[in-house]
Amino acid sequence: MVEKETPTTKVVECCFESEDVFIEHQKTIFVEGFRCSPPRDDIKSALIKHFSPCGKVSRVSVPFHCQTGSLMGFAFINMVKDEEKALTLDGSYLGSLRDQ
């Protein structure tokens, strides 16, 4: 008699199913070109700090690949107002998040 192995199920958190991805405001800035090696929360904090002088940042979403957990290399920043001012930061230096 040969025993069959029961396949294990791997549960993966998917960013697209988390509340972090739902966008409440239509004023969203797309950001790319930053390093993805820091922890996700550090990236969020740095982006909030960078964009806060332009207005109230209501949400930062840093998507990641569902299967691997690796960051996708871009983020969405939701601004309550003054998104036009935030767009003036295009190409600006993101400090430690600068893409190398």
mmCIF file with all atom_site columns, N, CA, C and O in Angstrom, residues 15-24 28-32 34 40 43-45 47-48 57-64 71-78:
data_model
loop_
_atom_site.group_PDB
_atom_site.id
_atom_site.type_symbol
_atom_site.label_atom_id
_atom_site.label_alt_id
_atom_site.label_comp_id
_atom_site.label_asym_id
_atom_site.label_entity_id
_atom_site.label_seq_id
_atom_site.pdbx_PDB_ins_code
_atom_site.Cartn_x
_atom_site.Cartn_y
_atom_site.Cartn_z
_atom_site.occupancy
_atom_site.B_iso_or_equiv
_atom_site.pdbx_formal_charge
_atom_site.auth_seq_id
_atom_site.auth_comp_id
_atom_site.auth_asym_id
_atom_site.auth_atom_id
_atom_site.pdbx_PDB_model_num
ATOM 1   N N  . CYS A 1 15 ? -2.292  42.102 -2.842  1.00 0.00 ? 15 CYS A N  1
ATOM 2   C CA . CYS A 1 15 ? -2.526  43.534 -2.631  1.00 0.00 ? 15 CYS A CA 1
ATOM 3   C C  . CYS A 1 15 ? -3.856  43.977 -3.227  1.00 0.00 ? 15 CYS A C  1
ATOM 4   O O  . CYS A 1 15 ? -4.498  44.868 -2.714  1.00 0.00 ? 15 CYS A O  1
ATOM 5   N N  . PHE A 1 16 ? -4.280  43.353 -4.304  1.00 0.00 ? 16 PHE A N  1
ATOM 6   C CA . PHE A 1 16 ? -5.490  43.784 -4.973  1.00 0.00 ? 16 PHE A CA 1
ATOM 7   C C  . PHE A 1 16 ? -6.742  43.396 -4.211  1.00 0.00 ? 16 PHE A C  1
ATOM 8   O O  . PHE A 1 16 ? -7.819  43.803 -4.545  1.00 0.00 ? 16 PHE A O  1
ATOM 9   N N  . GLU A 1 17 ? -6.571  42.590 -3.149  1.00 0.00 ? 17 GLU A N  1
ATOM 10  C CA . GLU A 1 17 ? -7.705  42.216 -2.321  1.00 0.00 ? 17 GLU A CA 1
ATOM 11  C C  . GLU A 1 17 ? -7.650  42.893 -0.969  1.00 0.00 ? 17 GLU A C  1
ATOM 12  O O  . GLU A 1 17 ? -8.475  42.643 -0.124  1.00 0.00 ? 17 GLU A O  1
ATOM 13  N N  . SER A 1 18 ? -6.681  43.752 -0.752  1.00 0.00 ? 18 SER A N  1
ATOM 14  C CA . SER A 1 18 ? -6.550  44.416 0.537   1.00 0.00 ? 18 SER A CA 1
ATOM 15  C C  . SER A 1 18 ? -7.193  45.794 0.483   1.00 0.00 ? 18 SER A C  1
ATOM 16  O O  . SER A 1 18 ? -7.368  46.364 -0.580  1.00 0.00 ? 18 SER A O  1
ATOM 17  N N  . GLU A 1 19 ? -7.526  46.312 1.644   1.00 0.00 ? 19 GLU A N  1
ATOM 18  C CA . GLU A 1 19 ? -8.153  47.635 1.678   1.00 0.00 ? 19 GLU A CA 1
ATOM 19  C C  . GLU A 1 19 ? -7.184  48.720 1.249   1.00 0.00 ? 19 GLU A C  1
ATOM 20  O O  . GLU A 1 19 ? -7.584  49.827 0.926   1.00 0.00 ? 19 GLU A O  1
ATOM 21  N N  . ASP A 1 20 ? -5.884  48.405 1.222   1.00 0.00 ? 20 ASP A N  1
ATOM 22  C CA . ASP A 1 20 ? -4.868  49.377 0.848   1.00 0.00 ? 20 ASP A CA 1
ATOM 23  C C  . ASP A 1 20 ? -5.001  49.831 -0.603  1.00 0.00 ? 20 ASP A C  1
ATOM 24  O O  . ASP A 1 20 ? -4.530  50.887 -0.975  1.00 0.00 ? 20 ASP A O  1
ATOM 25  N N  . VAL A 1 21 ? -5.653  49.044 -1.431  1.00 0.00 ? 21 VAL A N  1
ATOM 26  C CA . VAL A 1 21 ? -5.711  49.364 -2.851  1.00 0.00 ? 21 VAL A CA 1
ATOM 27  C C  . VAL A 1 21 ? -6.955  50.160 -3.237  1.00 0.00 ? 21 VAL A C  1
ATOM 28  O O  . VAL A 1 21 ? -6.999  50.762 -4.280  1.00 0.00 ? 21 VAL A O  1
ATOM 29  N N  . PHE A 1 22 ? -7.988  50.184 -2.394  1.00 0.00 ? 22 PHE A N  1
ATOM 30  C CA . PHE A 1 22 ? -9.201  50.882 -2.744  1.00 0.00 ? 22 PHE A CA 1
ATOM 31  C C  . PHE A 1 22 ? -8.991  52.384 -2.681  1.00 0.00 ? 22 PHE A C  1
ATOM 32  O O  . PHE A 1 22 ? -8.551  52.919 -1.683  1.00 0.00 ? 22 PHE A O  1
ATOM 33  N N  . ILE A 1 23 ? -9.323  53.051 -3.739  1.00 0.00 ? 23 ILE A N  1
ATOM 34  C CA . ILE A 1 23 ? -9.058  54.480 -3.859  1.00 0.00 ? 23 ILE A CA 1
ATOM 35  C C  . ILE A 1 23 ? -10.346 55.255 -3.622  1.00 0.00 ? 23 ILE A C  1
ATOM 36  O O  . ILE A 1 23 ? -11.339 55.047 -4.307  1.00 0.00 ? 23 ILE A O  1
ATOM 37  N N  . GLU A 1 24 ? -10.311 56.153 -2.662  1.00 0.00 ? 24 GLU A N  1
ATOM 38  C CA . GLU A 1 24 ? -11.504 56.924 -2.315  1.00 0.00 ? 24 GLU A CA 1
ATOM 39  C C  . GLU A 1 24 ? -11.570 58.252 -3.056  1.00 0.00 ? 24 GLU A C  1
ATOM 40  O O  . GLU A 1 24 ? -12.630 58.804 -3.224  1.00 0.00 ? 24 GLU A O  1
ATOM 41  N N  . THR A 1 28 ? -5.375  61.115 -7.999  1.00 0.00 ? 28 THR A N  1
ATOM 42  C CA . THR A 1 28 ? -4.347  60.131 -7.720  1.00 0.00 ? 28 THR A CA 1
ATOM 43  C C  . THR A 1 28 ? -3.108  60.406 -8.552  1.00 0.00 ? 28 THR A C  1
ATOM 44  O O  . THR A 1 28 ? -3.199  60.644 -9.746  1.00 0.00 ? 28 THR A O  1
ATOM 45  N N  . ILE A 1 29 ? -1.957  60.359 -7.910  1.00 0.00 ? 29 ILE A N  1
ATOM 46  C CA . ILE A 1 29 ? -0.668  60.571 -8.563  1.00 0.00 ? 29 ILE A CA 1
ATOM 47  C C  . ILE A 1 29 ? 0.011   59.209 -8.716  1.00 0.00 ? 29 ILE A C  1
ATOM 48  O O  . ILE A 1 29 ? 0.081   58.438 -7.763  1.00 0.00 ? 29 ILE A O  1
ATOM 49  N N  . PHE A 1 30 ? 0.502   58.922 -9.907  1.00 0.00 ? 30 PHE A N  1
ATOM 50  C CA . PHE A 1 30 ? 1.254   57.698 -10.182 1.00 0.00 ? 30 PHE A CA 1
ATOM 51  C C  . PHE A 1 30 ? 2.736   58.017 -10.008 1.00 0.00 ? 30 PHE A C  1
ATOM 52  O O  . PHE A 1 30 ? 3.227   58.992 -10.572 1.00 0.00 ? 30 PHE A O  1
ATOM 53  N N  . VAL A 1 31 ? 3.439   57.220 -9.206  1.00 0.00 ? 31 VAL A N  1
ATOM 54  C CA . VAL A 1 31 ? 4.852   57.454 -8.923  1.00 0.00 ? 31 VAL A CA 1
ATOM 55  C C  . VAL A 1 31 ? 5.635   56.197 -9.260  1.00 0.00 ? 31 VAL A C  1
ATOM 56  O O  . VAL A 1 31 ? 5.241   55.086 -8.892  1.00 0.00 ? 31 VAL A O  1
ATOM 57  N N  . GLU A 1 32 ? 6.753   56.382 -9.962  1.00 0.00 ? 32 GLU A N  1
ATOM 58  C CA . GLU A 1 32 ? 7.650   55.268 -10.245 1.00 0.00 ? 32 GLU A CA 1
ATOM 59  C C  . GLU A 1 32 ? 9.079   55.769 -10.209 1.00 0.00 ? 32 GLU A C  1
ATOM 60  O O  . GLU A 1 32 ? 9.324   56.961 -10.133 1.00 0.00 ? 32 GLU A O  1
ATOM 61  N N  . PHE A 1 34 ? 11.499  54.596 -7.929  1.00 0.00 ? 34 PHE A N  1
ATOM 62  C CA . PHE A 1 34 ? 12.123  54.528 -6.617  1.00 0.00 ? 34 PHE A CA 1
ATOM 63  C C  . PHE A 1 34 ? 12.612  53.096 -6.353  1.00 0.00 ? 34 PHE A C  1
ATOM 64  O O  . PHE A 1 34 ? 12.156  52.154 -6.976  1.00 0.00 ? 34 PHE A O  1
ATOM 65  N N  . ARG A 1 40 ? 8.178   47.948 2.621   1.00 0.00 ? 40 ARG A N  1
ATOM 66  C CA . ARG A 1 40 ? 7.029   48.634 2.040   1.00 0.00 ? 40 ARG A CA 1
ATOM 67  C C  . ARG A 1 40 ? 6.562   49.808 2.906   1.00 0.00 ? 40 ARG A C  1
ATOM 68  O O  . ARG A 1 40 ? 6.235   50.882 2.391   1.00 0.00 ? 40 ARG A O  1
ATOM 69  N N  . ILE A 1 43 ? 8.803   52.773 2.457   1.00 0.00 ? 43 ILE A N  1
ATOM 70  C CA . ILE A 1 43 ? 8.538   53.446 1.178   1.00 0.00 ? 43 ILE A CA 1
ATOM 71  C C  . ILE A 1 43 ? 7.311   54.335 1.308   1.00 0.00 ? 43 ILE A C  1
ATOM 72  O O  . ILE A 1 43 ? 7.311   55.496 0.891   1.00 0.00 ? 43 ILE A O  1
ATOM 73  N N  . LYS A 1 44 ? 6.254   53.802 1.924   1.00 0.00 ? 44 LYS A N  1
ATOM 74  C CA . LYS A 1 44 ? 5.043   54.600 2.120   1.00 0.00 ? 44 LYS A CA 1
ATOM 75  C C  . LYS A 1 44 ? 5.337   55.858 2.928   1.00 0.00 ? 44 LYS A C  1
ATOM 76  O O  . LYS A 1 44 ? 4.910   56.953 2.574   1.00 0.00 ? 44 LYS A O  1
ATOM 77  N N  . SER A 1 45 ? 6.070   55.702 4.020   1.00 0.00 ? 45 SER A N  1
ATOM 78  C CA . SER A 1 45 ? 6.401   56.849 4.875   1.00 0.00 ? 45 SER A CA 1
ATOM 79  C C  . SER A 1 45 ? 7.204   57.898 4.117   1.00 0.00 ? 45 SER A C  1
ATOM 80  O O  . SER A 1 45 ? 6.952   59.101 4.240   1.00 0.00 ? 45 SER A O  1
ATOM 81  N N  . LEU A 1 47 ? 7.260   58.429 0.879   1.00 0.00 ? 47 LEU A N  1
ATOM 82  C CA . LEU A 1 47 ? 6.412   59.070 -0.127  1.00 0.00 ? 47 LEU A CA 1
ATOM 83  C C  . LEU A 1 47 ? 5.466   60.084 0.517   1.00 0.00 ? 47 LEU A C  1
ATOM 84  O O  . LEU A 1 47 ? 5.241   61.170 -0.024  1.00 0.00 ? 47 LEU A O  1
ATOM 85  N N  . ILE A 1 48 ? 4.920   59.739 1.663   1.00 0.00 ? 48 ILE A N  1
ATOM 86  C CA . ILE A 1 48 ? 4.049   60.688 2.378   1.00 0.00 ? 48 ILE A CA 1
ATOM 87  C C  . ILE A 1 48 ? 4.841   61.931 2.751   1.00 0.00 ? 48 ILE A C  1
ATOM 88  O O  . ILE A 1 48 ? 4.383   63.066 2.537   1.00 0.00 ? 48 ILE A O  1
ATOM 89  N N  . VAL A 1 57 ? -2.022  64.185 2.009   1.00 0.00 ? 57 VAL A N  1
ATOM 90  C CA . VAL A 1 57 ? -1.937  62.856 1.396   1.00 0.00 ? 57 VAL A CA 1
ATOM 91  C C  . VAL A 1 57 ? -2.939  61.970 2.131   1.00 0.00 ? 57 VAL A C  1
ATOM 92  O O  . VAL A 1 57 ? -2.825  61.751 3.334   1.00 0.00 ? 57 VAL A O  1
ATOM 93  N N  . SER A 1 58 ? -3.945  61.483 1.408   1.00 0.00 ? 58 SER A N  1
ATOM 94  C CA . SER A 1 58 ? -4.978  60.674 2.061   1.00 0.00 ? 58 SER A CA 1
ATOM 95  C C  . SER A 1 58 ? -4.656  59.187 2.041   1.00 0.00 ? 58 SER A C  1
ATOM 96  O O  . SER A 1 58 ? -5.094  58.448 2.910   1.00 0.00 ? 58 SER A O  1
ATOM 97  N N  . ARG A 1 59 ? -3.864  58.753 1.073   1.00 0.00 ? 59 ARG A N  1
ATOM 98  C CA . ARG A 1 59 ? -3.540  57.327 0.986   1.00 0.00 ? 59 ARG A CA 1
ATOM 99  C C  . ARG A 1 59 ? -2.349  57.132 0.077   1.00 0.00 ? 59 ARG A C  1
ATOM 100 O O  . ARG A 1 59 ? -2.189  57.835 -0.911  1.00 0.00 ? 59 ARG A O  1
ATOM 101 N N  . VAL A 1 60 ? -1.541  56.146 0.427   1.00 0.00 ? 60 VAL A N  1
ATOM 102 C CA . VAL A 1 60 ? -0.430  55.719 -0.420  1.00 0.00 ? 60 VAL A CA 1
ATOM 103 C C  . VAL A 1 60 ? -0.577  54.224 -0.608  1.00 0.00 ? 60 VAL A C  1
ATOM 104 O O  . VAL A 1 60 ? -0.681  53.466 0.359   1.00 0.00 ? 60 VAL A O  1
ATOM 105 N N  . SER A 1 61 ? -0.602  53.780 -1.838  1.00 0.00 ? 61 SER A N  1
ATOM 106 C CA . SER A 1 61 ? -0.694  52.358 -2.156  1.00 0.00 ? 61 SER A CA 1
ATOM 107 C C  . SER A 1 61 ? 0.558   51.948 -2.913  1.00 0.00 ? 61 SER A C  1
ATOM 108 O O  . SER A 1 61 ? 0.884   52.537 -3.947  1.00 0.00 ? 61 SER A O  1
ATOM 109 N N  . VAL A 1 62 ? 1.264   50.953 -2.382  1.00 0.00 ? 62 VAL A N  1
ATOM 110 C CA . VAL A 1 62 ? 2.473   50.431 -3.014  1.00 0.00 ? 62 VAL A CA 1
ATOM 111 C C  . VAL A 1 62 ? 2.185   48.968 -3.364  1.00 0.00 ? 62 VAL A C  1
ATOM 112 O O  . VAL A 1 62 ? 2.355   48.077 -2.535  1.00 0.00 ? 62 VAL A O  1
ATOM 113 N N  . PRO A 1 63 ? 1.700   48.704 -4.585  1.00 0.00 ? 63 PRO A N  1
ATOM 114 C CA . PRO A 1 63 ? 1.316   47.342 -4.965  1.00 0.00 ? 63 PRO A CA 1
ATOM 115 C C  . PRO A 1 63 ? 2.498   46.378 -5.007  1.00 0.00 ? 63 PRO A C  1
ATOM 116 O O  . PRO A 1 63 ? 3.633   46.778 -5.243  1.00 0.00 ? 63 PRO A O  1
ATOM 117 N N  . PHE A 1 64 ? 2.184   45.109 -4.784  1.00 0.00 ? 64 PHE A N  1
ATOM 118 C CA . PHE A 1 64 ? 3.195   44.063 -4.849  1.00 0.00 ? 64 PHE A CA 1
ATOM 119 C C  . PHE A 1 64 ? 2.637   42.857 -5.581  1.00 0.00 ? 64 PHE A C  1
ATOM 120 O O  . PHE A 1 64 ? 1.418   42.706 -5.719  1.00 0.00 ? 64 PHE A O  1
ATOM 121 N N  . LEU A 1 71 ? 7.713   44.030 -4.524  1.00 0.00 ? 71 LEU A N  1
ATOM 122 C CA . LEU A 1 71 ? 7.044   45.253 -4.948  1.00 0.00 ? 71 LEU A CA 1
ATOM 123 C C  . LEU A 1 71 ? 7.071   45.389 -6.465  1.00 0.00 ? 71 LEU A C  1
ATOM 124 O O  . LEU A 1 71 ? 8.002   44.930 -7.125  1.00 0.00 ? 71 LEU A O  1
ATOM 125 N N  . MET A 1 72 ? 6.065   46.041 -7.009  1.00 0.00 ? 72 MET A N  1
ATOM 126 C CA . MET A 1 72 ? 5.925   46.166 -8.454  1.00 0.00 ? 72 MET A CA 1
ATOM 127 C C  . MET A 1 72 ? 6.681   47.362 -9.021  1.00 0.00 ? 72 MET A C  1
ATOM 128 O O  . MET A 1 72 ? 6.767   47.525 -10.225 1.00 0.00 ? 72 MET A O  1
ATOM 129 N N  . GLY A 1 73 ? 7.215   48.224 -8.164  1.00 0.00 ? 73 GLY A N  1
ATOM 130 C CA . GLY A 1 73 ? 8.045   49.325 -8.632  1.00 0.00 ? 73 GLY A CA 1
ATOM 131 C C  . GLY A 1 73 ? 7.311   50.621 -8.900  1.00 0.00 ? 73 GLY A C  1
ATOM 132 O O  . GLY A 1 73 ? 7.853   51.530 -9.508  1.00 0.00 ? 73 GLY A O  1
ATOM 133 N N  . PHE A 1 74 ? 6.078   50.718 -8.445  1.00 0.00 ? 74 PHE A N  1
ATOM 134 C CA . PHE A 1 74 ? 5.332   51.962 -8.586  1.00 0.00 ? 74 PHE A CA 1
ATOM 135 C C  . PHE A 1 74 ? 4.396   52.123 -7.400  1.00 0.00 ? 74 PHE A C  1
ATOM 136 O O  . PHE A 1 74 ? 4.201   51.188 -6.619  1.00 0.00 ? 74 PHE A O  1
ATOM 137 N N  . ALA A 1 75 ? 3.845   53.314 -7.273  1.00 0.00 ? 75 ALA A N  1
ATOM 138 C CA . ALA A 1 75 ? 2.926   53.596 -6.170  1.00 0.00 ? 75 ALA A CA 1
ATOM 139 C C  . ALA A 1 75 ? 1.851   54.560 -6.649  1.00 0.00 ? 75 ALA A C  1
ATOM 140 O O  . ALA A 1 75 ? 2.007   55.227 -7.676  1.00 0.00 ? 75 ALA A O  1
ATOM 141 N N  . PHE A 1 76 ? 0.762   54.603 -5.906  1.00 0.00 ? 76 PHE A N  1
ATOM 142 C CA . PHE A 1 76 ? -0.320  55.554 -6.142  1.00 0.00 ? 76 PHE A CA 1
ATOM 143 C C  . PHE A 1 76 ? -0.447  56.416 -4.896  1.00 0.00 ? 76 PHE A C  1
ATOM 144 O O  . PHE A 1 76 ? -0.539  55.899 -3.786  1.00 0.00 ? 76 PHE A O  1
ATOM 145 N N  . ILE A 1 77 ? -0.450  57.719 -5.090  1.00 0.00 ? 77 ILE A N  1
ATOM 146 C CA . ILE A 1 77 ? -0.580  58.665 -3.985  1.00 0.00 ? 77 ILE A CA 1
ATOM 147 C C  . ILE A 1 77 ? -1.894  59.402 -4.180  1.00 0.00 ? 77 ILE A C  1
ATOM 148 O O  . ILE A 1 77 ? -2.110  60.014 -5.228  1.00 0.00 ? 77 ILE A O  1
ATOM 149 N N  . ASN A 1 78 ? -2.771  59.324 -3.202  1.00 0.00 ? 78 ASN A N  1
ATOM 150 C CA . ASN A 1 78 ? -4.045  60.032 -3.271  1.00 0.00 ? 78 ASN A CA 1
ATOM 151 C C  . ASN A 1 78 ? -3.923  61.331 -2.506  1.00 0.00 ? 78 ASN A C  1
ATOM 152 O O  . ASN A 1 78 ? -3.547  61.349 -1.336  1.00 0.00 ? 78 ASN A O  1
#
